[in-house]
CSV table of C-alpha atoms and ligand atoms in Angstrom, one decimal:
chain,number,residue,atom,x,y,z
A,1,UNK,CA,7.8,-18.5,24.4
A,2,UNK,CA,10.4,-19.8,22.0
A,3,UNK,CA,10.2,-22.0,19.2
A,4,UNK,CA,12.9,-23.5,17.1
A,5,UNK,CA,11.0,-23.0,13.9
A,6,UNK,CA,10.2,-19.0,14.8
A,7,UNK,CA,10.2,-16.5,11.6
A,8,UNK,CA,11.0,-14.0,14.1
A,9,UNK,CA,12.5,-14.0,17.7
A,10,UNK,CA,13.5,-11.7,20.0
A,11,UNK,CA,16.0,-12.7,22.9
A,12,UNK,CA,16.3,-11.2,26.0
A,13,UNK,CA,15.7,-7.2,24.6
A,14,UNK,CA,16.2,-4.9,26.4
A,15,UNK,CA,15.8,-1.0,25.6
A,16,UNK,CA,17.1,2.1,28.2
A,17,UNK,CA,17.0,5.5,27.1
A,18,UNK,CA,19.2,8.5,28.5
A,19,UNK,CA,16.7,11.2,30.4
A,20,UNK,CA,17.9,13.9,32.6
A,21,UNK,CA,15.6,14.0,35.5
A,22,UNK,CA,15.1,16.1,39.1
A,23,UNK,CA,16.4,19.9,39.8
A,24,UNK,CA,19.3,19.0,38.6
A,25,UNK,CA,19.2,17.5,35.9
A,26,UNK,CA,20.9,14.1,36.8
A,27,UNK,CA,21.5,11.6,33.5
A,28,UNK,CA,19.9,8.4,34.4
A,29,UNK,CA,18.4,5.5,32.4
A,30,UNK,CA,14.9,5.0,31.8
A,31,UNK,CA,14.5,1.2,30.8
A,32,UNK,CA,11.4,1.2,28.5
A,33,UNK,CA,12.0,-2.6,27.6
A,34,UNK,CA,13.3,-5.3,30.6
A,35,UNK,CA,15.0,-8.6,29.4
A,36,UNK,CA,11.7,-9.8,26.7
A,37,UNK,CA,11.9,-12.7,24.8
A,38,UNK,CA,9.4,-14.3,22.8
A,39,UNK,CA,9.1,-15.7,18.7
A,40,UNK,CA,6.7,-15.4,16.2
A,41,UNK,CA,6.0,-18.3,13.7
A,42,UNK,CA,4.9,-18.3,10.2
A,43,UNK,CA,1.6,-16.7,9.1
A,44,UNK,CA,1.0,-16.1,13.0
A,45,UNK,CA,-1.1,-13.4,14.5
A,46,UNK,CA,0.9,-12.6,18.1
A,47,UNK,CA,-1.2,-10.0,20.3
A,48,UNK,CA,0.8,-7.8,22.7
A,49,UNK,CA,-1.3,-5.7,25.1
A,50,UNK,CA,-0.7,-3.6,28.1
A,51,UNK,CA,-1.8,-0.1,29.5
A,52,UNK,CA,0.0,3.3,27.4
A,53,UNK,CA,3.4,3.7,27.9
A,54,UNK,CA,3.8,-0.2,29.5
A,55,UNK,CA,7.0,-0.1,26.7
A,56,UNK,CA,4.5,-2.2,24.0
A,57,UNK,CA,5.5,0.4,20.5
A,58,UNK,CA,9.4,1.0,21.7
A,59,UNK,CA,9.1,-3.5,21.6
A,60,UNK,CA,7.4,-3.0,18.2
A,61,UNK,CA,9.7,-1.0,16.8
A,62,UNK,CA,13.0,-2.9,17.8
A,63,UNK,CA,11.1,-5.6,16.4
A,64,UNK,CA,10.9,-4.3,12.9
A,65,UNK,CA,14.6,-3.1,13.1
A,66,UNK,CA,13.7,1.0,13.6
A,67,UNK,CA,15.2,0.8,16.9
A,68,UNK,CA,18.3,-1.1,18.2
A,69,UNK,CA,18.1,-3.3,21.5
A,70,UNK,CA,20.4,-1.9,23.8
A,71,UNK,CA,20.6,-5.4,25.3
A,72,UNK,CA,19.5,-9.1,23.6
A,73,UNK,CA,18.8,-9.6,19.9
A,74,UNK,CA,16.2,-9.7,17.2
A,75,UNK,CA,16.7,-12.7,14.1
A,76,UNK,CA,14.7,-13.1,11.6
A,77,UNK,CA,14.5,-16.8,10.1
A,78,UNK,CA,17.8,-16.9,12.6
A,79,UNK,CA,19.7,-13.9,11.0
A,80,UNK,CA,20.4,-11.3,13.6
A,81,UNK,CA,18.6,-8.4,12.4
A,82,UNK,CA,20.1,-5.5,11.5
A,83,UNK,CA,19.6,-1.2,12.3
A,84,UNK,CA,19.0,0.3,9.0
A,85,UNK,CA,16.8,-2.3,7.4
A,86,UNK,CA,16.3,-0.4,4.7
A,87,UNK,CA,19.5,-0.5,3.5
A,88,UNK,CA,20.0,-4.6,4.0
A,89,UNK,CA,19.2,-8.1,3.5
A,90,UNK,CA,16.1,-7.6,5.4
A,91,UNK,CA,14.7,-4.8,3.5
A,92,UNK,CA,10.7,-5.0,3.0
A,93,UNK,CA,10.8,-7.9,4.8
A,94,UNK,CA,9.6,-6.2,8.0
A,95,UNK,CA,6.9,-3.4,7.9
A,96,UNK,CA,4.9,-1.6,10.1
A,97,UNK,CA,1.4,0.2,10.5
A,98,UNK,CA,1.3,3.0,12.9
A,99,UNK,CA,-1.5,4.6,14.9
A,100,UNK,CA,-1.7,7.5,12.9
A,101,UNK,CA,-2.2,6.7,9.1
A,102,UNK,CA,-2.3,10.4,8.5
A,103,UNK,CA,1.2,11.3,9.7
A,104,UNK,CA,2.7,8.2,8.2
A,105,UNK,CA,1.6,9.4,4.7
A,106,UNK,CA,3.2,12.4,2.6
A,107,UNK,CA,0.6,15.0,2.3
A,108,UNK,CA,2.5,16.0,-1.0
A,109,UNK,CA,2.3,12.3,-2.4
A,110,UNK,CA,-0.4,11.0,-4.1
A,111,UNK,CA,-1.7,7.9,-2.3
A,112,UNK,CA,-0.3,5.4,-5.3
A,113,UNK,CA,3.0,7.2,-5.5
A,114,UNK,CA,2.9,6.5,-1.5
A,115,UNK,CA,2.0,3.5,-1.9
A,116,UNK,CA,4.5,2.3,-4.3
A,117,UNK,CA,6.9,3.9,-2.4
A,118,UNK,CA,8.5,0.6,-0.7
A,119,UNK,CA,8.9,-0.7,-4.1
A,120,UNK,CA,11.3,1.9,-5.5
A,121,UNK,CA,14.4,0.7,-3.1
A,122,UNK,CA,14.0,-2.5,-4.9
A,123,UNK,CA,14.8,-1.1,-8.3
A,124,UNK,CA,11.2,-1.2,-9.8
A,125,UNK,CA,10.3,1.3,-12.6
A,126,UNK,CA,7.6,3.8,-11.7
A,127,UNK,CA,5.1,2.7,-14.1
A,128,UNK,CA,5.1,-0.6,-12.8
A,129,UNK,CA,5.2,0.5,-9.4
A,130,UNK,CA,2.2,2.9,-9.7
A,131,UNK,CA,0.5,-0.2,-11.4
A,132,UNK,CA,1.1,-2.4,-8.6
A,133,UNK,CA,-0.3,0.3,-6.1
A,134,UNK,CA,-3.2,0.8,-8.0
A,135,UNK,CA,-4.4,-3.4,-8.1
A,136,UNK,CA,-2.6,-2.9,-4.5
A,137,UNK,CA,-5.4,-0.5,-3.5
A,138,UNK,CA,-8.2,-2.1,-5.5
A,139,UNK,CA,-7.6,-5.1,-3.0
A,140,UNK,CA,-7.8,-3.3,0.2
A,141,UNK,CA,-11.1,-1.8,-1.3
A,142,UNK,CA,-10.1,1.2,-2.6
A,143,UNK,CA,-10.0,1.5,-6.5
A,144,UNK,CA,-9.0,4.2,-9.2
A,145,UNK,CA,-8.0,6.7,-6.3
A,146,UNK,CA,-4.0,6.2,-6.4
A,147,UNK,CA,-3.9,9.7,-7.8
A,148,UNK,CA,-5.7,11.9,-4.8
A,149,UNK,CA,-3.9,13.0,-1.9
A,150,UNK,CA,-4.0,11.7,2.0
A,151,UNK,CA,-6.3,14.9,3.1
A,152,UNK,CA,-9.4,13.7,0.4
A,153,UNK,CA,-9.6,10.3,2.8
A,154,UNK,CA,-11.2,9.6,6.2
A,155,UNK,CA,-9.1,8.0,8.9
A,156,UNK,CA,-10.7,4.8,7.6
A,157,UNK,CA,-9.5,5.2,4.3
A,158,UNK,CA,-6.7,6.0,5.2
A,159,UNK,CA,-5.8,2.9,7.7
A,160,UNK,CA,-6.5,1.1,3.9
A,161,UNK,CA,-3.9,3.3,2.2
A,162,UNK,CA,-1.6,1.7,5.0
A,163,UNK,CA,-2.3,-1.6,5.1
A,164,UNK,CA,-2.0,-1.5,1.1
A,165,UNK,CA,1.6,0.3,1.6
A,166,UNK,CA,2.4,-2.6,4.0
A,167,UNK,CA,1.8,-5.3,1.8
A,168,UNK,CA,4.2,-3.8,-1.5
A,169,UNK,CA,6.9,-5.8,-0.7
A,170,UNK,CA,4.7,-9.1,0.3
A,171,UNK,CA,6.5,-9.2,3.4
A,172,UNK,CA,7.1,-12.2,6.3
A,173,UNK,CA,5.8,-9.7,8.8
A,174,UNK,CA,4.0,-6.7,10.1
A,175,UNK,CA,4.3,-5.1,13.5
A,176,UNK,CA,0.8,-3.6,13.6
A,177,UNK,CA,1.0,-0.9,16.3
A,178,UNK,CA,-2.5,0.6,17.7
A,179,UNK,CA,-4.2,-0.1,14.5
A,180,UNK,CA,-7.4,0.6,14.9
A,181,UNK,CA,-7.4,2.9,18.0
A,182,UNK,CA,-7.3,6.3,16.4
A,183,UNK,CA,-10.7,5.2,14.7
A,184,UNK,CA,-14.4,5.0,15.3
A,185,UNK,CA,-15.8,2.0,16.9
A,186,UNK,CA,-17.7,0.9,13.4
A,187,UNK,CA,-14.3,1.6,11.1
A,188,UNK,CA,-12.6,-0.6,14.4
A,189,UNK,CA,-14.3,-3.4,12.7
A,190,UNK,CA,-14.0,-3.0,8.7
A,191,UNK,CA,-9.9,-2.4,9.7
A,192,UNK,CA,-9.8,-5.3,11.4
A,193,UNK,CA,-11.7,-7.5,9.0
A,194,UNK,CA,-9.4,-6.0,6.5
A,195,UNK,CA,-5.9,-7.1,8.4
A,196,UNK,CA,-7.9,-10.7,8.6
A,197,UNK,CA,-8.7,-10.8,5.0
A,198,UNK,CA,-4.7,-9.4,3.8
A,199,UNK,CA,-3.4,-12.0,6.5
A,200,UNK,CA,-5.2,-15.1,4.2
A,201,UNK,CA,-3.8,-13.9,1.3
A,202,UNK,CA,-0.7,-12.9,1.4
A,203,UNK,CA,0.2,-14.7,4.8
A,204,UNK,CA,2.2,-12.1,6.6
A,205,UNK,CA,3.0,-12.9,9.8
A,206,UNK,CA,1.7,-9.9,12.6
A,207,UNK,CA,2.5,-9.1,15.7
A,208,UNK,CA,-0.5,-6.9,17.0
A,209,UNK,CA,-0.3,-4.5,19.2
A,210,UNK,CA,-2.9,-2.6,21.6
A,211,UNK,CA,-4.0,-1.5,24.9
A,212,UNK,CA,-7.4,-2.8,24.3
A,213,UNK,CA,-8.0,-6.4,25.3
A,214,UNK,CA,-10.8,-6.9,23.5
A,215,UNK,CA,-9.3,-5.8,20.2
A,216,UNK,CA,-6.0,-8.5,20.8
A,217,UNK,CA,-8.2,-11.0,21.5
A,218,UNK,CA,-10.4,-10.6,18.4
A,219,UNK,CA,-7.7,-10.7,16.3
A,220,UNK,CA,-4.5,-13.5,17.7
A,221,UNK,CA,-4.1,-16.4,18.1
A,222,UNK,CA,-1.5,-15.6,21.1
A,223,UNK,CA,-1.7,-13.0,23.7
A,224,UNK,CA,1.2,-11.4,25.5
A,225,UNK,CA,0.8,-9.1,28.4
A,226,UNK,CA,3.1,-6.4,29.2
A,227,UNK,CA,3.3,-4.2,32.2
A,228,UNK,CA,6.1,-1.8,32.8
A,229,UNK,CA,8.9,-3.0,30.1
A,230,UNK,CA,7.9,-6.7,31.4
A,231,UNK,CA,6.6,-9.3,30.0
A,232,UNK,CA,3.9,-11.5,32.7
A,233,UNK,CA,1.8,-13.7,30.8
A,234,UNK,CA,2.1,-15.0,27.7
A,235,UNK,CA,-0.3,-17.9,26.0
A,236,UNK,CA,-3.0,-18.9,24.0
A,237,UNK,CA,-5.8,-16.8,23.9
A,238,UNK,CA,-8.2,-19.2,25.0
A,239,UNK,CA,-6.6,-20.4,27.9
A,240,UNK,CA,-5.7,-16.3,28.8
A,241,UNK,CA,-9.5,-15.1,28.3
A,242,UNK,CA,-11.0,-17.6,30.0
A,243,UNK,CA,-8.5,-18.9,33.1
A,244,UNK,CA,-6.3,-16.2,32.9
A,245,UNK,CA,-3.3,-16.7,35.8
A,246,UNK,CA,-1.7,-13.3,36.6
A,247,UNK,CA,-3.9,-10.5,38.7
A,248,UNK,CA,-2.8,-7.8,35.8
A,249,UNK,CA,-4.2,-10.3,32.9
A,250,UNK,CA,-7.2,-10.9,35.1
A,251,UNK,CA,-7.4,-6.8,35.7
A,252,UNK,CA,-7.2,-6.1,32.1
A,253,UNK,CA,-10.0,-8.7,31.3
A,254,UNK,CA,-12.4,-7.0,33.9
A,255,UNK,CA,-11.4,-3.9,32.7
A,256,UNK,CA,-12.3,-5.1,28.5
A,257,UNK,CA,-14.7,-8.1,28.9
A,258,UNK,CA,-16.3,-7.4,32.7
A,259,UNK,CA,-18.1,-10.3,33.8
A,260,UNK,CA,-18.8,-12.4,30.6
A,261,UNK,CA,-15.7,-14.2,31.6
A,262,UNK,CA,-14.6,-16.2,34.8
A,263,UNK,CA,-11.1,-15.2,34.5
A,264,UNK,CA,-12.4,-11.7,35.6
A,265,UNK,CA,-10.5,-10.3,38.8
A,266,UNK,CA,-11.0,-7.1,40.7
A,267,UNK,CA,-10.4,-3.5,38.6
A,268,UNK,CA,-6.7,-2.1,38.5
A,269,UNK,CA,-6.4,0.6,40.9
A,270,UNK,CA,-4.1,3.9,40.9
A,271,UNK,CA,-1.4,4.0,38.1
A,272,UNK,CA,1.2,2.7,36.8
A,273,UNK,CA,4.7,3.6,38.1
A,274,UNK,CA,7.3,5.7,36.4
A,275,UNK,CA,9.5,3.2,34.5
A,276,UNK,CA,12.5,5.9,36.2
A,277,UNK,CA,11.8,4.1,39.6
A,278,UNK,CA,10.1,0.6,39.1
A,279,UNK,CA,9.0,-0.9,41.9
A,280,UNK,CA,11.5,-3.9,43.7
A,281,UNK,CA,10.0,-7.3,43.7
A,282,UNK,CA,7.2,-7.7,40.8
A,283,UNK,CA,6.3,-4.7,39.3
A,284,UNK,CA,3.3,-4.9,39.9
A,285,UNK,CA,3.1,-5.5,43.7
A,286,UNK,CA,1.9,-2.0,44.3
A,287,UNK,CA,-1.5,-2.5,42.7
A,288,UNK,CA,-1.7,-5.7,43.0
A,289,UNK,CA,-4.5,-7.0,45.1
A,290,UNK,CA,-2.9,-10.6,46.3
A,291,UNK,CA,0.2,-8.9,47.3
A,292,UNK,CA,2.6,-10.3,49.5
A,293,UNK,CA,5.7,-10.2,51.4
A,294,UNK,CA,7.6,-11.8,48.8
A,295,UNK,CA,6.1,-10.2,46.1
A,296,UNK,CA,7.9,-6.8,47.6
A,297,UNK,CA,11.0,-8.2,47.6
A,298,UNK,CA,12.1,-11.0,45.0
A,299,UNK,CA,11.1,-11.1,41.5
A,300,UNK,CA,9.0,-14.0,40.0
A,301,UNK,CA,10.3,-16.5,38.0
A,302,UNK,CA,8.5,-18.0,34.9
A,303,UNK,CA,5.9,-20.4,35.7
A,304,UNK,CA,5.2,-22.9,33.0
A,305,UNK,CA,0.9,-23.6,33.2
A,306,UNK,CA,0.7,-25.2,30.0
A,307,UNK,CA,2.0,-25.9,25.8
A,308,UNK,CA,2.8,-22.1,25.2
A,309,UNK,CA,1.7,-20.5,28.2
A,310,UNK,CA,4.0,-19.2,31.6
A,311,UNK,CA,2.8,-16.8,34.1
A,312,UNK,CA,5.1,-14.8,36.4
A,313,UNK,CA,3.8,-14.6,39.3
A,314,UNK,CA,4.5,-16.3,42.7
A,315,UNK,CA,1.2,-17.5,43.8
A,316,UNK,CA,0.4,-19.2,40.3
A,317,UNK,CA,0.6,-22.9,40.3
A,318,UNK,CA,2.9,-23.2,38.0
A,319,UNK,CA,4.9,-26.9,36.7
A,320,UNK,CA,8.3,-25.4,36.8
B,1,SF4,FE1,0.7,-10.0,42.7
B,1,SF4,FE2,2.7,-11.0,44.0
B,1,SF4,FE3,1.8,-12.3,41.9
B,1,SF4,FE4,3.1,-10.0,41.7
B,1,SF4,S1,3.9,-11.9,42.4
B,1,SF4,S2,1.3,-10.5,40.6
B,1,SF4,S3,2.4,-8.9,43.5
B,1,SF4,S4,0.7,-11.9,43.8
C-alpha cells in the first residue's frame, strides 16, 4: 500500500539477474523481484514474510540502497534513493541487520571500534566515536566490553553488537533481514524484545523480514506476504492472522500458528517453483488448493478488502 506521507516507498521494483542456465549455457534473466510496491511510514514496524528464496532479502537490500532496482524506484522522504549510499545524502540514514551477526562483524575489530564504525564517514574523532559505542553498547545491554573481539560473544551477543552498530547514526530506518533466525528459540525472544525496546527510543522505522510467520507477527504492525518475487497480501496484521484472504497467507498461518486461528487453510504442498520459469497465471496456481481455470491463465489484479489491506487473488471478494 501507498501513502502520501511514506518515509520510505518503493514503486514498482523490480530486480532480474543474468544466469546462464541448461547444457548450454543460454544467458537468461532470473527475476528475483516482480513489479513491488509498497511504503513505510514513520516509526513503523512493516513485516515481510515468505518461504527462502521467495525474493524477500534481494527486496531488503534494494530497499536500503545496496542493490539497484533494475526496474521502479526507491525515495526516501520522496528523494529517489541513490546506489552507493554511503557516499550520499542518504548516508546512515538506512541501515541494516543481517542474519549472520558473525560475518557482518570484523574479526580483527574490536566490537567498539565496529561499532563506531558508521560514525567515522561522518567525520567524528575516534575518541568520541569509541565513547559513543561504548554508552551505544551499554544500551543494548552490553557494557565495558567495546574492547573484546566478535569470537569472545555468543550469537546472542552478537545480534546486540548489531543492533548497537545499527543505531550509530540514529537512523529513519532499518531493514532487519532474518533477525533472529540464526539463533536459539530463548535468544529469539531477548532479540526481539531488544529491536522493540531500540524502536521506542530512538524511533527508527523497520521493515522486518522473515520466513517465520509467527516471528512477523509478533513484531509489526503490517504484514506483507511474498511468494515468488510477488507481492499477494498486504495488511494489518490483525485482519491477516485472523481472516486472512489469499490460500498462500492462509498456508503460511497453518504452517506457523495451526489451528489457534480461523484463518487457517490446508498445508502448502510440493515446492516452490524456480523463479527461471514462473508459472503463467498466479504464481501460485500450482500449489494452490482452490485453483482454477483462470487462475492458470490470467494474473490477479489487486483486490482492495479493507483501510490498508488488498489481496491478489481471483476468488477473494474484493471492493475493487
Ligand atoms: Fe489460488 Fe487462483 Fe487465488 Fe491464485 S488466483 S491464489 S490459484 S484461487
Amino acid at each position: 500500500m501507498m501513502s502520501d506521507n511514506a518515509l520510505l516507498q518503493c514503486q514498482e521494483v523490480s530486480k532480474q539477474f543474468p544466469v546462464k542456465s541448461g547444457f548450454l549455457g543460454k544467458k537468461r534473466a532470473l527475476t528475483a523481484v516482480d513489479t513491488v510496491s509498497f511504503s513505510l511510514g514513520k516509526g513503523e514496524c512493516l513485516g515481510l514474510v515468505g518461504e527462502s528464496g521467495c525474493g524477500k532479502s534481494t527486496l531488503g537490500r534494494m530497499a536500503c540502497g545496496l542493490l539497484a532496482p533494475s526496474k521502479g524506484k526507491i525515495l526516501l522522504q520522496g528523494r529517489e534513493l541513490p546506489l552507493a549510499c554511503a557516499q550520499s545524502w542518504a548516508a546512515g540514514r538506512l541501515q541494516m541487520v543481517f542474519q549472520d551477526p558473525f560475518s557482518s562483524l570484523n574479526p580483527r575489530m574490536t566490537v567498539a571500534a565496529s561499532v563506531a564504525e558508521p560514525l567515522a564517514a561522518r567525520g567524528v574523532g575516534r575518541q568520541e566515536r569509541l565513547q559513543a559505542a561504548d554508552t551505544m553498547l551499554s544500551l543494548v545491554g552490553l557494557e565495558g566490553v567495546g574492547r573484546r573481539y566478535p569470537h569472545e560473544f555468543s550469537g546472542g551477543q552478537r545480534q546486540r553488537i548489531a543492533v548497537a552498530r545499527a543505531l550509530m547514526t540514529r537512523p529513519d530506518v532499518i531493514v532487519c533481514d532474518e533477525p533472529v533466525s540464526a539463533l536459539d528459540a530463548s535468544v529469539q525472544a531477548q532479540i526481539l524484545n531488544l529491536l522493540c525496546d531500540m524502536q521506542e527510543q530512538f524511533s527508527p522505522a523497520y521493515l522486518f523480514i522473515s520466513h517465520d510467520l509467527n516471528v512477523v507477527a509478533f513484531m509489526c504492525q503490517r504484514i506483507m506476504v511474498m511468494y515468488l518475487g510477488r507481492l499477494l497480501e498486504d495488511g494489518p496484521r490483525d485482519e491477516l492472522v485472523k481472516h486472512a484472504a489469499h490460500p498462500y497467507t492462509q498456508a503460511l498461518l497453518s504452517a506457523s500458528l495451526g489451528e489457534r486461528v480461523t484463518g487457517a487453510g490446508s498445508p502448502l504442498q510440493g515446492e516452490q517453483p524456480s523463479p527461471l520459469h514462473p508459472p503463467k497465471g498466479c504464481v501460485f496456481h500450482p500449489r494452490c488448493p482452490r485453483a482454477e481455470a483462470i487462475c492458470r491463465k490470467e494474473v490477479p489484479e489487486w483486490r482492495v478488502l479493507g483501510e490498508n489491506w488488498r489481496v491478489r487473488c481471483h476468488f477473494s471478494e474484493g471492493v475493487a
